[in-house]
mmCIF file with all atom_site columns, C-alpha atoms in Angstrom:
data_model
loop_
_atom_site.group_PDB
_atom_site.id
_atom_site.type_symbol
_atom_site.label_atom_id
_atom_site.label_alt_id
_atom_site.label_comp_id
_atom_site.label_asym_id
_atom_site.label_entity_id
_atom_site.label_seq_id
_atom_site.pdbx_PDB_ins_code
_atom_site.Cartn_x
_atom_site.Cartn_y
_atom_site.Cartn_z
_atom_site.occupancy
_atom_site.B_iso_or_equiv
_atom_site.pdbx_formal_charge
_atom_site.auth_seq_id
_atom_site.auth_comp_id
_atom_site.auth_asym_id
_atom_site.auth_atom_id
_atom_site.pdbx_PDB_model_num
ATOM 1   C CA . UNK A 1 1   ? -60.039 112.896 24.130  1.00 69.00 ? 30  UNK A CA 1
ATOM 2   C CA . UNK A 1 2   ? -63.157 113.557 26.425  1.00 72.00 ? 31  UNK A CA 1
ATOM 3   C CA . UNK A 1 3   ? -62.611 109.780 28.371  1.00 71.00 ? 32  UNK A CA 1
ATOM 4   C CA . UNK A 1 4   ? -58.415 110.364 29.051  1.00 71.00 ? 33  UNK A CA 1
ATOM 5   C CA . UNK A 1 5   ? -58.851 113.489 30.353  1.00 72.00 ? 34  UNK A CA 1
ATOM 6   C CA . UNK A 1 6   ? -61.734 112.319 32.709  1.00 62.00 ? 35  UNK A CA 1
ATOM 7   C CA . UNK A 1 7   ? -59.434 109.215 33.608  1.00 67.00 ? 36  UNK A CA 1
ATOM 8   C CA . UNK A 1 8   ? -56.297 111.032 34.451  1.00 60.00 ? 37  UNK A CA 1
ATOM 9   C CA . UNK A 1 9   ? -58.857 113.261 36.284  1.00 65.00 ? 38  UNK A CA 1
ATOM 10  C CA . UNK A 1 10  ? -60.364 110.050 38.558  1.00 55.00 ? 39  UNK A CA 1
ATOM 11  C CA . UNK A 1 11  ? -56.695 109.233 38.830  1.00 56.00 ? 40  UNK A CA 1
ATOM 12  C CA . UNK A 1 12  ? -56.042 111.984 39.971  1.00 56.00 ? 41  UNK A CA 1
ATOM 13  C CA . UNK A 1 13  ? -58.326 111.697 43.011  1.00 58.00 ? 42  UNK A CA 1
ATOM 14  C CA . UNK A 1 14  ? -58.131 108.050 44.086  1.00 57.00 ? 43  UNK A CA 1
ATOM 15  C CA . UNK A 1 15  ? -55.869 108.772 46.981  1.00 49.00 ? 44  UNK A CA 1
ATOM 16  C CA . UNK A 1 16  ? -53.714 105.526 48.291  1.00 52.00 ? 45  UNK A CA 1
ATOM 17  C CA . UNK A 1 17  ? -53.914 104.877 52.044  1.00 50.00 ? 46  UNK A CA 1
ATOM 18  C CA . UNK A 1 18  ? -50.752 103.045 53.447  1.00 55.00 ? 47  UNK A CA 1
ATOM 19  C CA . UNK A 1 19  ? -50.220 102.010 57.280  1.00 61.00 ? 48  UNK A CA 1
ATOM 20  C CA . UNK A 1 20  ? -47.747 100.629 59.389  1.00 71.00 ? 49  UNK A CA 1
ATOM 21  C CA . UNK A 1 21  ? -48.721 97.718  62.392  1.00 74.00 ? 50  UNK A CA 1
ATOM 22  C CA . UNK A 1 22  ? -45.838 97.311  64.495  1.00 81.00 ? 51  UNK A CA 1
ATOM 23  C CA . UNK A 1 23  ? -45.847 96.027  68.140  1.00 88.00 ? 52  UNK A CA 1
ATOM 24  C CA . UNK A 1 24  ? -43.126 96.148  71.025  1.00 87.00 ? 53  UNK A CA 1
ATOM 25  C CA . UNK A 1 25  ? -42.338 95.179  73.867  1.00 91.00 ? 54  UNK A CA 1
ATOM 26  C CA . UNK A 1 26  ? -39.139 95.449  76.500  1.00 91.00 ? 55  UNK A CA 1
ATOM 27  C CA . UNK A 1 27  ? -37.353 93.517  78.216  1.00 93.00 ? 56  UNK A CA 1
ATOM 28  C CA . UNK A 1 28  ? -37.332 91.069  75.085  1.00 91.00 ? 57  UNK A CA 1
ATOM 29  C CA . UNK A 1 29  ? -35.942 87.841  77.323  1.00 95.00 ? 58  UNK A CA 1
ATOM 30  C CA . UNK A 1 30  ? -36.401 87.828  81.153  1.00 94.00 ? 59  UNK A CA 1
ATOM 31  C CA . UNK A 1 31  ? -34.764 85.278  83.499  1.00 96.00 ? 60  UNK A CA 1
ATOM 32  C CA . UNK A 1 32  ? -35.614 84.684  87.317  1.00 95.00 ? 61  UNK A CA 1
ATOM 33  C CA . UNK A 1 33  ? -35.215 82.468  89.909  1.00 95.00 ? 62  UNK A CA 1
ATOM 34  C CA . UNK A 1 34  ? -38.339 83.200  92.712  1.00 94.00 ? 63  UNK A CA 1
ATOM 35  C CA . UNK A 1 35  ? -38.764 81.284  95.905  1.00 93.00 ? 64  UNK A CA 1
ATOM 36  C CA . UNK A 1 36  ? -41.962 79.144  96.799  1.00 90.00 ? 65  UNK A CA 1
ATOM 37  C CA . UNK A 1 37  ? -44.923 81.119  97.791  1.00 88.00 ? 66  UNK A CA 1
ATOM 38  C CA . UNK A 1 38  ? -44.031 84.294  97.324  1.00 93.00 ? 67  UNK A CA 1
ATOM 39  C CA . UNK A 1 39  ? -45.314 87.116  94.824  1.00 95.00 ? 68  UNK A CA 1
ATOM 40  C CA . UNK A 1 40  ? -43.127 88.775  92.258  1.00 96.00 ? 69  UNK A CA 1
ATOM 41  C CA . UNK A 1 41  ? -44.100 91.210  90.035  1.00 96.00 ? 70  UNK A CA 1
ATOM 42  C CA . UNK A 1 42  ? -41.937 92.329  87.099  1.00 96.00 ? 71  UNK A CA 1
ATOM 43  C CA . UNK A 1 43  ? -42.554 95.536  84.278  1.00 96.00 ? 72  UNK A CA 1
ATOM 44  C CA . UNK A 1 44  ? -43.244 95.516  80.779  1.00 95.00 ? 73  UNK A CA 1
ATOM 45  C CA . UNK A 1 45  ? -42.921 98.396  78.236  1.00 94.00 ? 74  UNK A CA 1
ATOM 46  C CA . UNK A 1 46  ? -45.246 97.994  75.429  1.00 93.00 ? 75  UNK A CA 1
ATOM 47  C CA . UNK A 1 47  ? -44.989 99.989  72.257  1.00 92.00 ? 76  UNK A CA 1
ATOM 48  C CA . UNK A 1 48  ? -46.632 100.894 68.374  1.00 90.00 ? 77  UNK A CA 1
ATOM 49  C CA . UNK A 1 49  ? -43.859 100.961 66.087  1.00 87.00 ? 78  UNK A CA 1
ATOM 50  C CA . UNK A 1 50  ? -45.926 101.739 63.922  1.00 84.00 ? 79  UNK A CA 1
ATOM 51  C CA . UNK A 1 51  ? -47.670 104.643 62.579  1.00 83.00 ? 80  UNK A CA 1
ATOM 52  C CA . UNK A 1 52  ? -51.613 104.296 63.331  1.00 84.00 ? 81  UNK A CA 1
ATOM 53  C CA . UNK A 1 53  ? -52.895 104.330 66.656  1.00 86.00 ? 82  UNK A CA 1
ATOM 54  C CA . UNK A 1 54  ? -53.848 100.904 67.516  1.00 88.00 ? 83  UNK A CA 1
ATOM 55  C CA . UNK A 1 55  ? -54.781 98.818  70.857  1.00 89.00 ? 84  UNK A CA 1
ATOM 56  C CA . UNK A 1 56  ? -52.505 96.293  71.872  1.00 91.00 ? 85  UNK A CA 1
ATOM 57  C CA . UNK A 1 57  ? -53.463 93.023  73.913  1.00 93.00 ? 86  UNK A CA 1
ATOM 58  C CA . UNK A 1 58  ? -50.972 91.114  76.454  1.00 95.00 ? 87  UNK A CA 1
ATOM 59  C CA . UNK A 1 59  ? -51.250 87.671  77.639  1.00 95.00 ? 88  UNK A CA 1
ATOM 60  C CA . UNK A 1 60  ? -48.779 84.971  79.090  1.00 95.00 ? 89  UNK A CA 1
ATOM 61  C CA . UNK A 1 61  ? -48.486 81.687  77.270  1.00 95.00 ? 90  UNK A CA 1
ATOM 62  C CA . UNK A 1 62  ? -47.017 78.950  78.467  1.00 94.00 ? 91  UNK A CA 1
ATOM 63  C CA . UNK A 1 63  ? -46.167 76.932  81.454  1.00 94.00 ? 92  UNK A CA 1
ATOM 64  C CA . UNK A 1 64  ? -46.832 80.009  83.658  1.00 93.00 ? 93  UNK A CA 1
ATOM 65  C CA . UNK A 1 65  ? -49.907 81.201  82.569  1.00 93.00 ? 94  UNK A CA 1
ATOM 66  C CA . UNK A 1 66  ? -52.035 79.804  85.446  1.00 94.00 ? 95  UNK A CA 1
ATOM 67  C CA . UNK A 1 67  ? -49.537 81.941  87.596  1.00 94.00 ? 96  UNK A CA 1
ATOM 68  C CA . UNK A 1 68  ? -49.741 85.122  86.349  1.00 94.00 ? 97  UNK A CA 1
ATOM 69  C CA . UNK A 1 69  ? -51.791 88.584  86.667  1.00 95.00 ? 98  UNK A CA 1
ATOM 70  C CA . UNK A 1 70  ? -51.069 91.327  83.876  1.00 95.00 ? 99  UNK A CA 1
ATOM 71  C CA . UNK A 1 71  ? -52.034 94.220  85.506  1.00 94.00 ? 100 UNK A CA 1
ATOM 72  C CA . UNK A 1 72  ? -53.948 95.888  82.582  1.00 92.00 ? 101 UNK A CA 1
ATOM 73  C CA . UNK A 1 73  ? -54.515 93.781  79.727  1.00 93.00 ? 102 UNK A CA 1
ATOM 74  C CA . UNK A 1 74  ? -55.380 96.220  77.070  1.00 92.00 ? 103 UNK A CA 1
ATOM 75  C CA . UNK A 1 75  ? -52.457 99.627  76.101  1.00 91.00 ? 104 UNK A CA 1
ATOM 76  C CA . UNK A 1 76  ? -54.418 102.007 73.405  1.00 91.00 ? 105 UNK A CA 1
ATOM 77  C CA . UNK A 1 77  ? -51.045 102.983 72.025  1.00 89.00 ? 106 UNK A CA 1
ATOM 78  C CA . UNK A 1 78  ? -49.976 105.913 69.974  1.00 89.00 ? 107 UNK A CA 1
ATOM 79  C CA . UNK A 1 79  ? -47.271 105.645 67.544  1.00 88.00 ? 108 UNK A CA 1
ATOM 80  C CA . UNK A 1 80  ? -43.516 105.737 68.309  1.00 87.00 ? 109 UNK A CA 1
ATOM 81  C CA . UNK A 1 81  ? -42.215 109.115 67.192  1.00 86.00 ? 110 UNK A CA 1
ATOM 82  C CA . UNK A 1 82  ? -38.982 108.345 64.665  1.00 83.00 ? 111 UNK A CA 1
ATOM 83  C CA . UNK A 1 83  ? -36.434 107.354 64.768  1.00 82.00 ? 112 UNK A CA 1
ATOM 84  C CA . UNK A 1 84  ? -37.800 104.614 67.960  1.00 74.00 ? 113 UNK A CA 1
ATOM 85  C CA . UNK A 1 85  ? -35.075 104.576 70.565  1.00 76.00 ? 114 UNK A CA 1
ATOM 86  C CA . UNK A 1 86  ? -35.952 103.465 74.133  1.00 76.00 ? 115 UNK A CA 1
ATOM 87  C CA . UNK A 1 87  ? -37.381 103.665 76.197  1.00 83.00 ? 116 UNK A CA 1
ATOM 88  C CA . UNK A 1 88  ? -39.719 104.546 74.138  1.00 85.00 ? 117 UNK A CA 1
ATOM 89  C CA . UNK A 1 89  ? -41.734 108.138 74.620  1.00 86.00 ? 118 UNK A CA 1
ATOM 90  C CA . UNK A 1 90  ? -45.725 107.030 73.493  1.00 89.00 ? 119 UNK A CA 1
ATOM 91  C CA . UNK A 1 91  ? -44.936 103.279 75.645  1.00 89.00 ? 120 UNK A CA 1
ATOM 92  C CA . UNK A 1 92  ? -46.883 102.153 78.454  1.00 93.00 ? 121 UNK A CA 1
ATOM 93  C CA . UNK A 1 93  ? -46.560 100.243 80.770  1.00 93.00 ? 122 UNK A CA 1
ATOM 94  C CA . UNK A 1 94  ? -48.014 96.663  82.354  1.00 95.00 ? 123 UNK A CA 1
ATOM 95  C CA . UNK A 1 95  ? -46.936 95.083  84.927  1.00 96.00 ? 124 UNK A CA 1
ATOM 96  C CA . UNK A 1 96  ? -47.475 90.945  85.524  1.00 96.00 ? 125 UNK A CA 1
ATOM 97  C CA . UNK A 1 97  ? -47.083 89.123  88.674  1.00 96.00 ? 126 UNK A CA 1
ATOM 98  C CA . UNK A 1 98  ? -45.544 85.613  88.812  1.00 95.00 ? 127 UNK A CA 1
ATOM 99  C CA . UNK A 1 99  ? -47.322 83.322  91.917  1.00 95.00 ? 128 UNK A CA 1
ATOM 100 C CA . UNK A 1 100 ? -44.932 80.762  92.715  1.00 93.00 ? 129 UNK A CA 1
ATOM 101 C CA . UNK A 1 101 ? -46.048 77.307  93.146  1.00 91.00 ? 130 UNK A CA 1
ATOM 102 C CA . UNK A 1 102 ? -45.510 75.433  96.303  1.00 87.00 ? 131 UNK A CA 1
ATOM 103 C CA . UNK A 1 103 ? -42.911 72.695  95.231  1.00 85.00 ? 132 UNK A CA 1
ATOM 104 C CA . UNK A 1 104 ? -40.896 70.278  97.231  1.00 81.00 ? 133 UNK A CA 1
ATOM 105 C CA . UNK A 1 105 ? -38.160 70.635  95.002  1.00 87.00 ? 134 UNK A CA 1
ATOM 106 C CA . UNK A 1 106 ? -37.397 73.152  91.791  1.00 91.00 ? 135 UNK A CA 1
ATOM 107 C CA . UNK A 1 107 ? -38.361 73.167  88.687  1.00 94.00 ? 136 UNK A CA 1
ATOM 108 C CA . UNK A 1 108 ? -37.872 75.365  85.833  1.00 96.00 ? 137 UNK A CA 1
ATOM 109 C CA . UNK A 1 109 ? -40.732 77.627  83.362  1.00 96.00 ? 138 UNK A CA 1
ATOM 110 C CA . UNK A 1 110 ? -40.655 78.611  80.295  1.00 96.00 ? 139 UNK A CA 1
ATOM 111 C CA . UNK A 1 111 ? -43.726 81.251  79.309  1.00 95.00 ? 140 UNK A CA 1
ATOM 112 C CA . UNK A 1 112 ? -44.345 83.662  76.773  1.00 96.00 ? 141 UNK A CA 1
ATOM 113 C CA . UNK A 1 113 ? -45.743 87.317  77.566  1.00 95.00 ? 142 UNK A CA 1
ATOM 114 C CA . UNK A 1 114 ? -47.204 87.695  74.014  1.00 94.00 ? 143 UNK A CA 1
ATOM 115 C CA . UNK A 1 115 ? -48.349 91.442  72.964  1.00 94.00 ? 144 UNK A CA 1
ATOM 116 C CA . UNK A 1 116 ? -50.091 91.399  69.666  1.00 90.00 ? 145 UNK A CA 1
ATOM 117 C CA . UNK A 1 117 ? -52.579 94.374  68.008  1.00 88.00 ? 146 UNK A CA 1
ATOM 118 C CA . UNK A 1 118 ? -55.078 93.869  65.087  1.00 74.00 ? 147 UNK A CA 1
ATOM 119 C CA . UNK A 1 119 ? -56.837 96.794  64.391  1.00 66.00 ? 148 UNK A CA 1
ATOM 120 C CA . UNK A 1 120 ? -58.988 95.919  61.339  1.00 58.00 ? 149 UNK A CA 1
ATOM 121 C CA . UNK A 1 121 ? -59.471 98.892  58.965  1.00 54.00 ? 150 UNK A CA 1
ATOM 122 C CA . UNK A 1 122 ? -60.968 98.139  55.578  1.00 48.00 ? 151 UNK A CA 1
ATOM 123 C CA . UNK A 1 123 ? -62.103 94.707  56.617  1.00 46.00 ? 152 UNK A CA 1
ATOM 124 C CA . UNK A 1 124 ? -58.612 94.152  55.525  1.00 51.00 ? 153 UNK A CA 1
ATOM 125 C CA . UNK A 1 125 ? -56.560 91.156  58.591  1.00 52.00 ? 154 UNK A CA 1
ATOM 126 C CA . UNK A 1 126 ? -53.443 92.743  59.484  1.00 59.00 ? 155 UNK A CA 1
ATOM 127 C CA . UNK A 1 127 ? -51.700 91.982  63.121  1.00 73.00 ? 156 UNK A CA 1
ATOM 128 C CA . UNK A 1 128 ? -48.976 92.638  64.162  1.00 80.00 ? 157 UNK A CA 1
ATOM 129 C CA . UNK A 1 129 ? -47.574 90.701  67.255  1.00 86.00 ? 158 UNK A CA 1
ATOM 130 C CA . UNK A 1 130 ? -43.758 90.446  69.143  1.00 90.00 ? 159 UNK A CA 1
ATOM 131 C CA . UNK A 1 131 ? -43.123 87.737  72.192  1.00 91.00 ? 160 UNK A CA 1
ATOM 132 C CA . UNK A 1 132 ? -40.420 88.045  75.143  1.00 93.00 ? 161 UNK A CA 1
ATOM 133 C CA . UNK A 1 133 ? -39.388 84.629  76.697  1.00 96.00 ? 162 UNK A CA 1
ATOM 134 C CA . UNK A 1 134 ? -39.786 84.291  80.327  1.00 95.00 ? 163 UNK A CA 1
ATOM 135 C CA . UNK A 1 135 ? -38.004 81.901  82.577  1.00 97.00 ? 164 UNK A CA 1
ATOM 136 C CA . UNK A 1 136 ? -38.346 81.104  85.799  1.00 95.00 ? 165 UNK A CA 1
ATOM 137 C CA . UNK A 1 137 ? -37.004 78.889  87.731  1.00 95.00 ? 166 UNK A CA 1
ATOM 138 C CA . UNK A 1 138 ? -39.076 77.939  90.839  1.00 94.00 ? 167 UNK A CA 1
ATOM 139 C CA . UNK A 1 139 ? -36.712 76.464  94.256  1.00 92.00 ? 168 UNK A CA 1
ATOM 140 C CA . UNK A 1 140 ? -38.558 75.634  97.610  1.00 88.00 ? 169 UNK A CA 1
ATOM 141 C CA . UNK A 1 141 ? -37.403 77.838  100.992 1.00 81.00 ? 170 UNK A CA 1
ATOM 142 C CA . UNK A 1 142 ? -35.487 76.021  102.571 1.00 71.00 ? 171 UNK A CA 1
ATOM 143 C CA . UNK A 1 143 ? -36.201 77.326  106.234 1.00 61.00 ? 172 UNK A CA 1
ATOM 144 C CA . UNK A 1 144 ? -40.065 75.728  104.595 1.00 60.00 ? 173 UNK A CA 1
ATOM 145 C CA . UNK A 1 145 ? -38.788 71.811  104.497 1.00 63.00 ? 174 UNK A CA 1
ATOM 146 C CA . UNK A 1 146 ? -36.211 73.069  107.688 1.00 66.00 ? 175 UNK A CA 1
ATOM 147 C CA . UNK A 1 147 ? -39.318 73.580  110.237 1.00 69.00 ? 176 UNK A CA 1
ATOM 148 C CA . UNK A 1 148 ? -42.119 71.362  108.735 1.00 74.00 ? 177 UNK A CA 1
ATOM 149 C CA . UNK A 1 149 ? -39.505 68.953  109.626 1.00 78.00 ? 178 UNK A CA 1
ATOM 150 C CA . UNK A 1 150 ? -38.197 70.083  112.476 1.00 79.00 ? 179 UNK A CA 1
ATOM 151 C CA . UNK A 1 151 ? -42.150 69.891  113.644 1.00 84.00 ? 180 UNK A CA 1
ATOM 152 C CA . UNK A 1 152 ? -42.470 66.350  112.849 1.00 86.00 ? 181 UNK A CA 1
ATOM 153 C CA . UNK A 1 153 ? -38.784 65.556  114.572 1.00 89.00 ? 182 UNK A CA 1
ATOM 154 C CA . UNK A 1 154 ? -40.548 67.101  117.457 1.00 91.00 ? 183 UNK A CA 1
ATOM 155 C CA . UNK A 1 155 ? -44.654 64.556  117.596 1.00 92.00 ? 184 UNK A CA 1
ATOM 156 C CA . UNK A 1 156 ? -42.023 62.284  117.365 1.00 93.00 ? 185 UNK A CA 1
ATOM 157 C CA . UNK A 1 157 ? -39.914 62.418  120.047 1.00 92.00 ? 186 UNK A CA 1
ATOM 158 C CA . UNK A 1 158 ? -43.118 63.688  122.333 1.00 91.00 ? 187 UNK A CA 1
ATOM 159 C CA . UNK A 1 159 ? -45.661 60.487  120.654 1.00 88.00 ? 188 UNK A CA 1
ATOM 160 C CA . UNK A 1 160 ? -41.815 58.488  121.635 1.00 88.00 ? 189 UNK A CA 1
ATOM 161 C CA . UNK A 1 161 ? -42.510 59.582  125.107 1.00 89.00 ? 190 UNK A CA 1
ATOM 162 C CA . UNK A 1 162 ? -46.000 59.411  125.372 1.00 88.00 ? 191 UNK A CA 1
ATOM 163 C CA . UNK A 1 163 ? -45.647 55.414  124.862 1.00 86.00 ? 192 UNK A CA 1
ATOM 164 C CA . UNK A 1 164 ? -42.380 54.721  127.300 1.00 82.00 ? 193 UNK A CA 1
ATOM 165 C CA . UNK A 1 165 ? -44.168 56.728  130.041 1.00 79.00 ? 194 UNK A CA 1
ATOM 166 C CA . UNK A 1 166 ? -47.505 54.707  129.237 1.00 79.00 ? 195 UNK A CA 1
ATOM 167 C CA . UNK A 1 167 ? -45.237 51.279  129.461 1.00 76.00 ? 196 UNK A CA 1
ATOM 168 C CA . UNK A 1 168 ? -43.523 51.732  132.375 1.00 69.00 ? 197 UNK A CA 1
ATOM 169 C CA . UNK A 1 169 ? -46.564 51.842  134.274 1.00 63.00 ? 198 UNK A CA 1
#
């Protein structure tokens, strides 16, 4: 009987710990057109849909990873109150600048903004991640090419006139 009472007391003292890990990002998808050589900035809201404090890590993966600068690559986030809604109450903004490469013809780029968390409590590997798709079309500036072509034509005309003047002597 003493063993049963002891086991019962031990069971009453065991507390079950449960925590959920969740992460969200807005916008979920971005499509835009940028002209070659331009820099465009986009805002992303990162928020915690779990019930414990987390640190979110943000990175750009894919075609645009070499052309993207992230203002805050790591954000400490408090859980969002229930029920979850947009805009988030405890969400934080990170800005991503895309530097359009110099191109001679139009090109489409596909990437993802990946937000991940790994609280790693108690030696358990518990992760959460979400991705936002980015579709960017980079177009060359017509004025850039027009100016260069016009300059080339002027140089050819001047060179031709100089050669014609020398041959007439």
